[in-house]
CSV table of C-alpha atoms and ligand atoms in Angstrom, one decimal:
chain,number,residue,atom,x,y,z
C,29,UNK,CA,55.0,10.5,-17.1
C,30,UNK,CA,55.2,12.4,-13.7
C,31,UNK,CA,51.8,13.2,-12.6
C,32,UNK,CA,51.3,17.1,-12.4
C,33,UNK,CA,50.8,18.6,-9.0
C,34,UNK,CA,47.0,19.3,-8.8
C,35,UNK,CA,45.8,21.4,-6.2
C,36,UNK,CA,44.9,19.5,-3.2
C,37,UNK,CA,41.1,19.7,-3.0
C,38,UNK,CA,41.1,19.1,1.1
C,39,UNK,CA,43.5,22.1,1.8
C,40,UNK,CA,42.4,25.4,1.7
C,41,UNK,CA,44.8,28.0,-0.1
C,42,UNK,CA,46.5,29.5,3.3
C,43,UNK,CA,47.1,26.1,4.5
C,44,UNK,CA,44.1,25.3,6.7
C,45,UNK,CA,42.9,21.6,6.2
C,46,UNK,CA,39.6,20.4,5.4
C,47,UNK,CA,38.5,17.7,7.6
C,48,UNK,CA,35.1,18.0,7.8
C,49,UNK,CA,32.0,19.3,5.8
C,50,UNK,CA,31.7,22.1,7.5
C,51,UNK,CA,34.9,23.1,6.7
C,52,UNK,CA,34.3,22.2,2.9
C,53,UNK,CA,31.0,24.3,2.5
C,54,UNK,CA,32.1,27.4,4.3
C,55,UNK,CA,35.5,27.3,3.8
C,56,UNK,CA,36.6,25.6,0.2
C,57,UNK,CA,33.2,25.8,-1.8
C,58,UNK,CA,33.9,29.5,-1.7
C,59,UNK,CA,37.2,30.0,-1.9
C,60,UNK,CA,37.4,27.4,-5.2
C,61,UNK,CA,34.0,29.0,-6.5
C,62,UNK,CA,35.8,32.6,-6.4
C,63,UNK,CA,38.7,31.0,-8.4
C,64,UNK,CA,36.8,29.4,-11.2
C,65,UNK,CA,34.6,32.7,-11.3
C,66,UNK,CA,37.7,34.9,-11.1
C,67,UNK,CA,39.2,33.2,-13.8
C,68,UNK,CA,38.3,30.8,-15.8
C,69,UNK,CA,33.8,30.7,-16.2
C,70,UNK,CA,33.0,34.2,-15.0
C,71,UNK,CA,29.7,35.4,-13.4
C,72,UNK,CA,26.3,34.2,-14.0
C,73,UNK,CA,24.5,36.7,-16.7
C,74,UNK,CA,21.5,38.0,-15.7
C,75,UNK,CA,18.7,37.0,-17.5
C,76,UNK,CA,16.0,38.5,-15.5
C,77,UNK,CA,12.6,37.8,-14.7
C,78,UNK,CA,11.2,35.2,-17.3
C,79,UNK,CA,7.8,34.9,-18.7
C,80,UNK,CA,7.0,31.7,-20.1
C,81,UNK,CA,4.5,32.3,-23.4
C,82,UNK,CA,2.7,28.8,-24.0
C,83,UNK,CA,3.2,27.7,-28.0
C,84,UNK,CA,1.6,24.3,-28.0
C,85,UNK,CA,0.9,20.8,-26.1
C,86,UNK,CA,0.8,17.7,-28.7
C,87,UNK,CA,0.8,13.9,-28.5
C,88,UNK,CA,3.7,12.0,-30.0
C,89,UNK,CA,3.8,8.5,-30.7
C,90,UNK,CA,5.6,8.0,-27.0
C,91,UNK,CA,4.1,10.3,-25.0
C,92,UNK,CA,3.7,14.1,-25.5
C,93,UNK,CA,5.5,17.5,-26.4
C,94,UNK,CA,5.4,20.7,-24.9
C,95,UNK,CA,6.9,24.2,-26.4
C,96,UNK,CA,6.9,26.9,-24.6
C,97,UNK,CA,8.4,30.1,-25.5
C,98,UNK,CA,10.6,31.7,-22.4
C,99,UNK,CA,10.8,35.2,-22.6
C,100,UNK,CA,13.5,36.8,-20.3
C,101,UNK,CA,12.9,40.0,-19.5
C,102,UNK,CA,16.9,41.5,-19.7
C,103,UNK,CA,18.1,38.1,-22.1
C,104,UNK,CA,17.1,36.0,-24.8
C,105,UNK,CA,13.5,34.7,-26.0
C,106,UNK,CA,13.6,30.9,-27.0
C,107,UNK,CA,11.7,27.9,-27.5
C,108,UNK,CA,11.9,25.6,-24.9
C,109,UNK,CA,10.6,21.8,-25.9
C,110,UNK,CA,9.8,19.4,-23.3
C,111,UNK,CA,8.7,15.1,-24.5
C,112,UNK,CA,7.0,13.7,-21.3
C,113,UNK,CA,6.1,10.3,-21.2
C,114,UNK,CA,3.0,8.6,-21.4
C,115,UNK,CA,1.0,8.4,-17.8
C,116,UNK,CA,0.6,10.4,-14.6
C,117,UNK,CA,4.5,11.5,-13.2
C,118,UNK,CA,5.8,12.7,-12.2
C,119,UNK,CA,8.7,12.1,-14.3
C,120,UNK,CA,12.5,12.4,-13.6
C,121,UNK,CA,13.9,14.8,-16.3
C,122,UNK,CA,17.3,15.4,-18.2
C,123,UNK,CA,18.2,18.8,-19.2
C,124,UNK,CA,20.2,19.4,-21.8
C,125,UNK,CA,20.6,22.1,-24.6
C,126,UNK,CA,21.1,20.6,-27.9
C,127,UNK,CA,23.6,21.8,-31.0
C,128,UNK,CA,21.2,22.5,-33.9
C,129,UNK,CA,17.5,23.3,-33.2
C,130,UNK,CA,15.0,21.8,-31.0
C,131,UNK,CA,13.4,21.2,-34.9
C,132,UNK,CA,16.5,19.4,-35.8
C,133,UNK,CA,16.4,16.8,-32.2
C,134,UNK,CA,13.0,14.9,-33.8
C,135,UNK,CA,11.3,14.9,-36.9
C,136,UNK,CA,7.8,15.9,-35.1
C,137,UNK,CA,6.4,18.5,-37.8
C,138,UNK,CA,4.9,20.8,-35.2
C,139,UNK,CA,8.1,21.6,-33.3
C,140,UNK,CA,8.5,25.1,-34.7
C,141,UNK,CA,11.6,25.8,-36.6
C,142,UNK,CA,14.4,28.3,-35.1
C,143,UNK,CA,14.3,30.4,-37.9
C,144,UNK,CA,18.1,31.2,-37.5
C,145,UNK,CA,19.1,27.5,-37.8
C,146,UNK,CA,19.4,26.1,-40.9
C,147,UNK,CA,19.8,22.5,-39.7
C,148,UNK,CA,17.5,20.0,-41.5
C,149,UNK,CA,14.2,18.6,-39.4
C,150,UNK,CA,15.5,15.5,-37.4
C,151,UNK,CA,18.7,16.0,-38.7
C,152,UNK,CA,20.0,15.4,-34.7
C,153,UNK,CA,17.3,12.5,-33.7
C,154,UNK,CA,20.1,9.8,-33.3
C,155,UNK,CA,21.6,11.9,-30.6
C,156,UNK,CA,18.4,12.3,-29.1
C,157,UNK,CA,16.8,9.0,-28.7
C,158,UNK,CA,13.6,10.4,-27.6
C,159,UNK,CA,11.7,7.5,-28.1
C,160,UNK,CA,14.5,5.2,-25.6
C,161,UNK,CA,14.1,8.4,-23.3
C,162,UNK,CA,10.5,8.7,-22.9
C,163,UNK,CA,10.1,4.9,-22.7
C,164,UNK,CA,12.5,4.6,-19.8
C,165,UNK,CA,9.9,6.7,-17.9
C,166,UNK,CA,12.3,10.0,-18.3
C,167,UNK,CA,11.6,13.0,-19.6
C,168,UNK,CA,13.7,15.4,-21.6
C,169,UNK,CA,13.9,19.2,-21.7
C,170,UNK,CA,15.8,21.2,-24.5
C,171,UNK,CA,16.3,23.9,-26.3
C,172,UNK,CA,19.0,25.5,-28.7
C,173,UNK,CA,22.0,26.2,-27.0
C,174,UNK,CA,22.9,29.7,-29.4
C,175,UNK,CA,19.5,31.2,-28.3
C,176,UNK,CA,21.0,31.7,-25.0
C,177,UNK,CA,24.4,33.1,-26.4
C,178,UNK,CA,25.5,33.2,-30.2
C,179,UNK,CA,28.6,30.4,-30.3
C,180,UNK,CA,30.6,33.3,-31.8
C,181,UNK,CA,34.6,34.3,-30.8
C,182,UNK,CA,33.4,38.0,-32.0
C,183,UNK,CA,30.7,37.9,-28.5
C,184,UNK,CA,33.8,37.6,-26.4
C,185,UNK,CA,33.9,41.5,-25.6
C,186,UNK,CA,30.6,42.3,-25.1
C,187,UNK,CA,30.5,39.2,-22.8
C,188,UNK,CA,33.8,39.8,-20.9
C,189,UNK,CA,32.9,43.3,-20.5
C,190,UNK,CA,29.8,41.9,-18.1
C,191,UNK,CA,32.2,39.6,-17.0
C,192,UNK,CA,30.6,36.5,-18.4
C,193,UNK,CA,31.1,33.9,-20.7
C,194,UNK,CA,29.4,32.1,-23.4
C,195,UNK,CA,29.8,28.6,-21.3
C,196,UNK,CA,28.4,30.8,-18.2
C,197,UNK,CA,25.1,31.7,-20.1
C,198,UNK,CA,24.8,28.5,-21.4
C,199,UNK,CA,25.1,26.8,-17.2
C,200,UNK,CA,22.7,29.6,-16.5
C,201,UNK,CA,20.3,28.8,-19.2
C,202,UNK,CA,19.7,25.3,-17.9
C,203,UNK,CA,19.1,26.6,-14.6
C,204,UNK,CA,16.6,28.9,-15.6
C,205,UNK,CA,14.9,25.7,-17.9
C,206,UNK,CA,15.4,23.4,-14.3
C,207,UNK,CA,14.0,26.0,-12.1
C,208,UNK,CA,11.0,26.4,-14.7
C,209,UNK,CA,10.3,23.4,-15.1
C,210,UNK,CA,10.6,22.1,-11.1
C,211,UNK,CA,7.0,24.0,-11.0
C,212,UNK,CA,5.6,21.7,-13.2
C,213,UNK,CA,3.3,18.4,-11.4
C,214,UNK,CA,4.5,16.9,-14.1
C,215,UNK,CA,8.3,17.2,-13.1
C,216,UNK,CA,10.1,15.0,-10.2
C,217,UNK,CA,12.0,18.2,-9.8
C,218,UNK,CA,14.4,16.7,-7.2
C,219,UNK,CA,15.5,14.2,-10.1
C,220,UNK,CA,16.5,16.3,-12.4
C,221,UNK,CA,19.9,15.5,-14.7
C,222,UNK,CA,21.8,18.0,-16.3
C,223,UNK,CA,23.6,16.8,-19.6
C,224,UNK,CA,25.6,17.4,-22.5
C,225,UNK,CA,27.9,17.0,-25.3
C,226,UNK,CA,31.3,18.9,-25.6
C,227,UNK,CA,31.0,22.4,-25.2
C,228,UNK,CA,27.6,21.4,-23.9
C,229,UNK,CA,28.9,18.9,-21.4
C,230,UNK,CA,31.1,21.5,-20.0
C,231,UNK,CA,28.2,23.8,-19.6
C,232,UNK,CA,26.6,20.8,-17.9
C,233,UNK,CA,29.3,20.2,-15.3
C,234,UNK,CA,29.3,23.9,-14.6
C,235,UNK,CA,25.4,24.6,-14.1
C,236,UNK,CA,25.5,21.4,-12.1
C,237,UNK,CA,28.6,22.7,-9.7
C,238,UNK,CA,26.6,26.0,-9.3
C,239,UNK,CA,22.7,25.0,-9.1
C,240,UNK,CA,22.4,21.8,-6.0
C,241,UNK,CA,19.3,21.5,-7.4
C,242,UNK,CA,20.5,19.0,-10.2
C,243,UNK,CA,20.5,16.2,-9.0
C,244,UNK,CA,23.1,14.6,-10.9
C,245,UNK,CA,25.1,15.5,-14.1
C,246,UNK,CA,26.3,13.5,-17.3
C,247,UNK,CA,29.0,15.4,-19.0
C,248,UNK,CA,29.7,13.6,-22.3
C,249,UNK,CA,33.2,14.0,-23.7
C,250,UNK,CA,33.4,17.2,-22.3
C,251,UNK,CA,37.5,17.5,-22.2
C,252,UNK,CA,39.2,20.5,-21.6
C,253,UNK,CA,36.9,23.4,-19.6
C,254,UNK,CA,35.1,20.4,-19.1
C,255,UNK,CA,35.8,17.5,-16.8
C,256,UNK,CA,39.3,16.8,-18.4
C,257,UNK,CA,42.4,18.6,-16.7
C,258,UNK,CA,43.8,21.7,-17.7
C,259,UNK,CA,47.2,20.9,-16.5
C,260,UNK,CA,47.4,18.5,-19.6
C,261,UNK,CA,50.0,17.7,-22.6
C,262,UNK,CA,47.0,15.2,-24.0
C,263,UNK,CA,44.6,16.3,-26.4
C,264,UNK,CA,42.9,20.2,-25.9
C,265,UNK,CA,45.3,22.5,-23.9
C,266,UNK,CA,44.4,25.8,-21.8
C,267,UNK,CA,46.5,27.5,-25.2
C,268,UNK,CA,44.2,25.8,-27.9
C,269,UNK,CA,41.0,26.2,-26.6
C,270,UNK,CA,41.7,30.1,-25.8
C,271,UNK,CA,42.9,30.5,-28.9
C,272,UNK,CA,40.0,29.4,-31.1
C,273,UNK,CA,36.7,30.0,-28.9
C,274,UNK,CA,38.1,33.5,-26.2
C,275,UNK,CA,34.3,33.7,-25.7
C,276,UNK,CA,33.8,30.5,-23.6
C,277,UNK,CA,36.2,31.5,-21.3
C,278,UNK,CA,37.3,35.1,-19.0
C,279,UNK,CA,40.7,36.7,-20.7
C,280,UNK,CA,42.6,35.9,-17.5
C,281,UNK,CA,42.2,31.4,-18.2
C,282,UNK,CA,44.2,32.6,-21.7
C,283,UNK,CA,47.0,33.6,-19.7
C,284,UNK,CA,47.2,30.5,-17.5
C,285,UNK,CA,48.4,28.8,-20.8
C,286,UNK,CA,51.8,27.4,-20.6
C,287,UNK,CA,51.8,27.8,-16.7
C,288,UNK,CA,49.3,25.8,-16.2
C,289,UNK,CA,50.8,24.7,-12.8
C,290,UNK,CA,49.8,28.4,-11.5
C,291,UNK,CA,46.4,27.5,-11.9
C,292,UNK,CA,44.7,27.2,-7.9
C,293,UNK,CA,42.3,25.0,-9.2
C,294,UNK,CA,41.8,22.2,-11.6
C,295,UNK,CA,38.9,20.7,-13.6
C,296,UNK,CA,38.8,18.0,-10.2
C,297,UNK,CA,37.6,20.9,-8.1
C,298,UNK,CA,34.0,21.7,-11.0
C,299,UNK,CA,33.7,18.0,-10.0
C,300,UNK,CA,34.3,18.0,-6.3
C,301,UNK,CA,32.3,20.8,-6.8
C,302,UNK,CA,29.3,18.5,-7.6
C,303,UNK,CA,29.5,16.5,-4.7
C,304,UNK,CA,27.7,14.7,-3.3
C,305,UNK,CA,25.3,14.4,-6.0
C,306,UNK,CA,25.9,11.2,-8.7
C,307,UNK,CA,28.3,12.2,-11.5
C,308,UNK,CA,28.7,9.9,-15.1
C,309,UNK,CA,31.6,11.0,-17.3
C,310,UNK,CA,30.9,9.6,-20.7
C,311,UNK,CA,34.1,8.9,-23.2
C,312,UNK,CA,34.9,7.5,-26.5
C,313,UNK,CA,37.8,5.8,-27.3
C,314,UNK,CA,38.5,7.9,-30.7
C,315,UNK,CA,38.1,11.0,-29.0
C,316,UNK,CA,41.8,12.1,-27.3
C,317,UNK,CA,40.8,15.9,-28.3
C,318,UNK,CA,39.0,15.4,-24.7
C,319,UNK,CA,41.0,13.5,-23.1
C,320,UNK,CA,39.6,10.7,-21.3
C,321,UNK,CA,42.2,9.2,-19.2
C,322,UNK,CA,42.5,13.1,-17.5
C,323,UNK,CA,38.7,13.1,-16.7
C,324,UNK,CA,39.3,9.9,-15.6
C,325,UNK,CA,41.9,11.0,-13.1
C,326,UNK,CA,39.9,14.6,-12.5
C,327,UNK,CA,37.3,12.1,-10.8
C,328,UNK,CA,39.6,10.0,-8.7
C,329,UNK,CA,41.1,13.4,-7.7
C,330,UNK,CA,37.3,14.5,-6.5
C,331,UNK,CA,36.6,11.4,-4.6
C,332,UNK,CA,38.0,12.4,-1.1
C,333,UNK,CA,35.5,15.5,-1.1
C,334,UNK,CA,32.7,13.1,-2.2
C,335,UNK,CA,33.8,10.5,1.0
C,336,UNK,CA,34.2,13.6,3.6
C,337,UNK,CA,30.4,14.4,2.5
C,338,UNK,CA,29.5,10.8,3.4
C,339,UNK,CA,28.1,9.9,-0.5
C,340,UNK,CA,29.9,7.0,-1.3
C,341,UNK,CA,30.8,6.1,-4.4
C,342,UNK,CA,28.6,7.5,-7.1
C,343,UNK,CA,31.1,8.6,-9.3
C,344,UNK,CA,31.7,7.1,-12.8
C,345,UNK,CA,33.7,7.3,-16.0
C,346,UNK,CA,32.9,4.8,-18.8
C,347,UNK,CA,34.6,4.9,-22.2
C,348,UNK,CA,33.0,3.0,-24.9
C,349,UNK,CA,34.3,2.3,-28.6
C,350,UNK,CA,34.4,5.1,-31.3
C,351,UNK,CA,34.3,8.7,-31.8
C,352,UNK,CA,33.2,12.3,-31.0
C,353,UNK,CA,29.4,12.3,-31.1
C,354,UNK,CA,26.6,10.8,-29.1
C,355,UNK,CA,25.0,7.7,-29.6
C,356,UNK,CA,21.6,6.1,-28.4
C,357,UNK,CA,23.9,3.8,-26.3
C,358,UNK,CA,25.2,7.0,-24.5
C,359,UNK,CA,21.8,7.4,-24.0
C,360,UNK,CA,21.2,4.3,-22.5
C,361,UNK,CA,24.2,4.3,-20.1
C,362,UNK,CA,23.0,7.8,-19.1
C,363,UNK,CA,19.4,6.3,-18.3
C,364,UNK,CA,20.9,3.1,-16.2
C,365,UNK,CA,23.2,5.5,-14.1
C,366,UNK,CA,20.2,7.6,-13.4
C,367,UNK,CA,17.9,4.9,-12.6
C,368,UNK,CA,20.3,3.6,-10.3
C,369,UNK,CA,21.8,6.5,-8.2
C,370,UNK,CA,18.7,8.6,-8.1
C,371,UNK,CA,17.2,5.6,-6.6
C,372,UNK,CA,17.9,6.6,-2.8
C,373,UNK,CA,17.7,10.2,-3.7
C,374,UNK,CA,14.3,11.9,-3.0
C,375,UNK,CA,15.7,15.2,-1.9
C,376,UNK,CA,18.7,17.8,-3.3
C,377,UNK,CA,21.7,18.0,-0.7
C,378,UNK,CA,20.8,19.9,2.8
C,379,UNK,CA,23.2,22.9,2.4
C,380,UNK,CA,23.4,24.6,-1.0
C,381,UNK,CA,27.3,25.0,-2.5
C,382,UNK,CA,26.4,28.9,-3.5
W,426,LIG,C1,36.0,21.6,-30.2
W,426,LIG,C2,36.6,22.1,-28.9
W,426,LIG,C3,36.2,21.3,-27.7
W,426,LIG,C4,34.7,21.1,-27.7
W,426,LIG,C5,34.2,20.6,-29.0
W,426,LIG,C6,32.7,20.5,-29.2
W,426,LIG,O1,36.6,20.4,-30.6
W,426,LIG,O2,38.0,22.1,-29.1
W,426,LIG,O3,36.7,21.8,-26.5
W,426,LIG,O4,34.3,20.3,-26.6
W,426,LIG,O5,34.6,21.5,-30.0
W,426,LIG,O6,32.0,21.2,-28.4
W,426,LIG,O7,32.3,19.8,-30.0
């Protein structure tokens, strides 16, 4: 099959080549941020000032939890858990929002319930090794995904006529839960991982090609909007994901469908984005909805910007047996690729991308 003609990332729109970081930061990272804003993610919502109301502090049988309850002055009010580790820090961190409930991640009976989710107590804890996490020496962050933004198609015009999207608020709630948190002892803020599943890995790519404070990002099986291609004829198309959720997206990426090729940017460029900080796309075999040989080729496509930044190679796609979910062995994957690139990495990137 012919390969589809991807923007080149190295080549700004009127021609001009980039050749050196310079170029790339004050040239490209604009330009390509004004397209995926213009188009396809829209603007960062404003959440406003945040006050963060402390609900509890508890040991667990690997360490200990923390809720807090964030209170945004112009957005939402949710519960934000946090599992350290046992021992001083500080700690290197994943942040990720999770599907069904900070209640539903572990079976902990002081968690408090999000009244609003009826998803059974631990219901998610195999997703959420937190016992594997903490004992790696990581800790983990969360909090439920829909208390940032309701997952609901009928949010689309009230968000569009802010000119945001759903997958916006959800990048700019782990933001807000990174920058919280990077004020904590406890925290070895310039380690901090930004993760997720699906629709959550995509908002994990995004936050992480917007905030250089990540420090690295594992999008899991993120496909389309995500780290797989939108100029596709495999698995989720620009037309099917449009169609079903309008609210993730602007109205302008629905009409990109079928002339895909019109597109100035491509799902390389959130990546390229990203650089020069460590990036893990996770994949499973079962799962062609997301496409994995297209992220696969969405991060070869990124790797020139990560060599003209000097970073080397810390890019990497994995695909492992089975189907549309994550497992503890994600988990561990996850943990090994953080271990290992954030190794080096004391400090976030000099210049900031936005
Ligand atoms: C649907 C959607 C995907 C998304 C997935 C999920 O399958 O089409 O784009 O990634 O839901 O979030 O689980």
């Amino acid at each position: 099959m012919e390969e589809p003609n991807y923007p080149d990332l190295l080549v700004c729109d009127d021609g001009t080549p980039v050749r050196d970081a310079e170029t790339w930061w004050r040239r490209r990272v604009p330009e390509l941020w004004g397209h995926f804003e213009a188009i396809q993610y829209g603007r960062r919502p404003d959440f406003g000032c945040l006050d963060v109301v402390p609900v509890g502090v508890w040991e667990n049988p690997f360490g200990f939890t923390q809720v807090d309850r964030l209170e945004f002055r112009s957005g939402p009010a949710v519960h934000l858990a946090v599992f350290w580790p046992d021992g001083e820090g500080p700690f290197p961190l994943f942040v990720g929002l999770n599907f069904r409930g900070n209640h539903a991640v572990c079976s902990d009976p002081n968690v408090p319930i999000d009244p609003s989710n009826p998803a059974p107590r631990g219901s998610q804890e195999n997703a959420w090794p937190i016992e594997l996490i903490l004992e790696s020496g990581f800790a983990l962050a969360t909090a439920w995904y829909e208390g940032f933004c309701p997952d609901d198609p009928g949010q689309a015009g009230r968000l569009h006529a802010s000119g945001t999207t759903a997958l916006a608020c959800w990048a700019e709630a782990l933001t807000r839960i990174r920058s919280v948190l990077s004020l904590n002892p406890l925290c070895r803020s310039e380690q901090t991982i930004a993760i997720g599943h699906s629709r959550l890995g995509k908002a994990a790519l995004l936050a992480c090609a917007r905030d250089a404070k990540f420090a690295a990002c594992v999008p899991l099986q993120s496909g389309c909007g995500g780290a797989a291609p939108s100029r596709t004829s495999v698995g989720e198309t620009v037309a099917d994901i449009t169609r079903v959720f309008p609210h993730w997206f602007l109205p302008a990426f629905a009409t990109y469908a079928g002339r895909e090729a019109e597109l100035p940017i491509d799902q390389h460029a959130l990546i390229a984005l990203c650089a020069p900080r460590p990036m893990l796309l996770l994949n499973a075999e079962e799962d062609t909805w997301a496409n994995p040989a297209g992220q696969r080729r969405m991060l070869e496509l990124a790797k020139p910007v990560y060599s003209l930044l000097g970073s080397g190679d810390v890019v990497e796609w994995h695909m492992r047996p089975g189907k549309h979910e994550v497992l503890p062995c994600d988990w561990e994957r996850a943990i090994a690729f953080a271990r290992f690139r954030l190794k080096e990495r004391t400090a976030p990137p000099r210049r900031l991308p936005c």
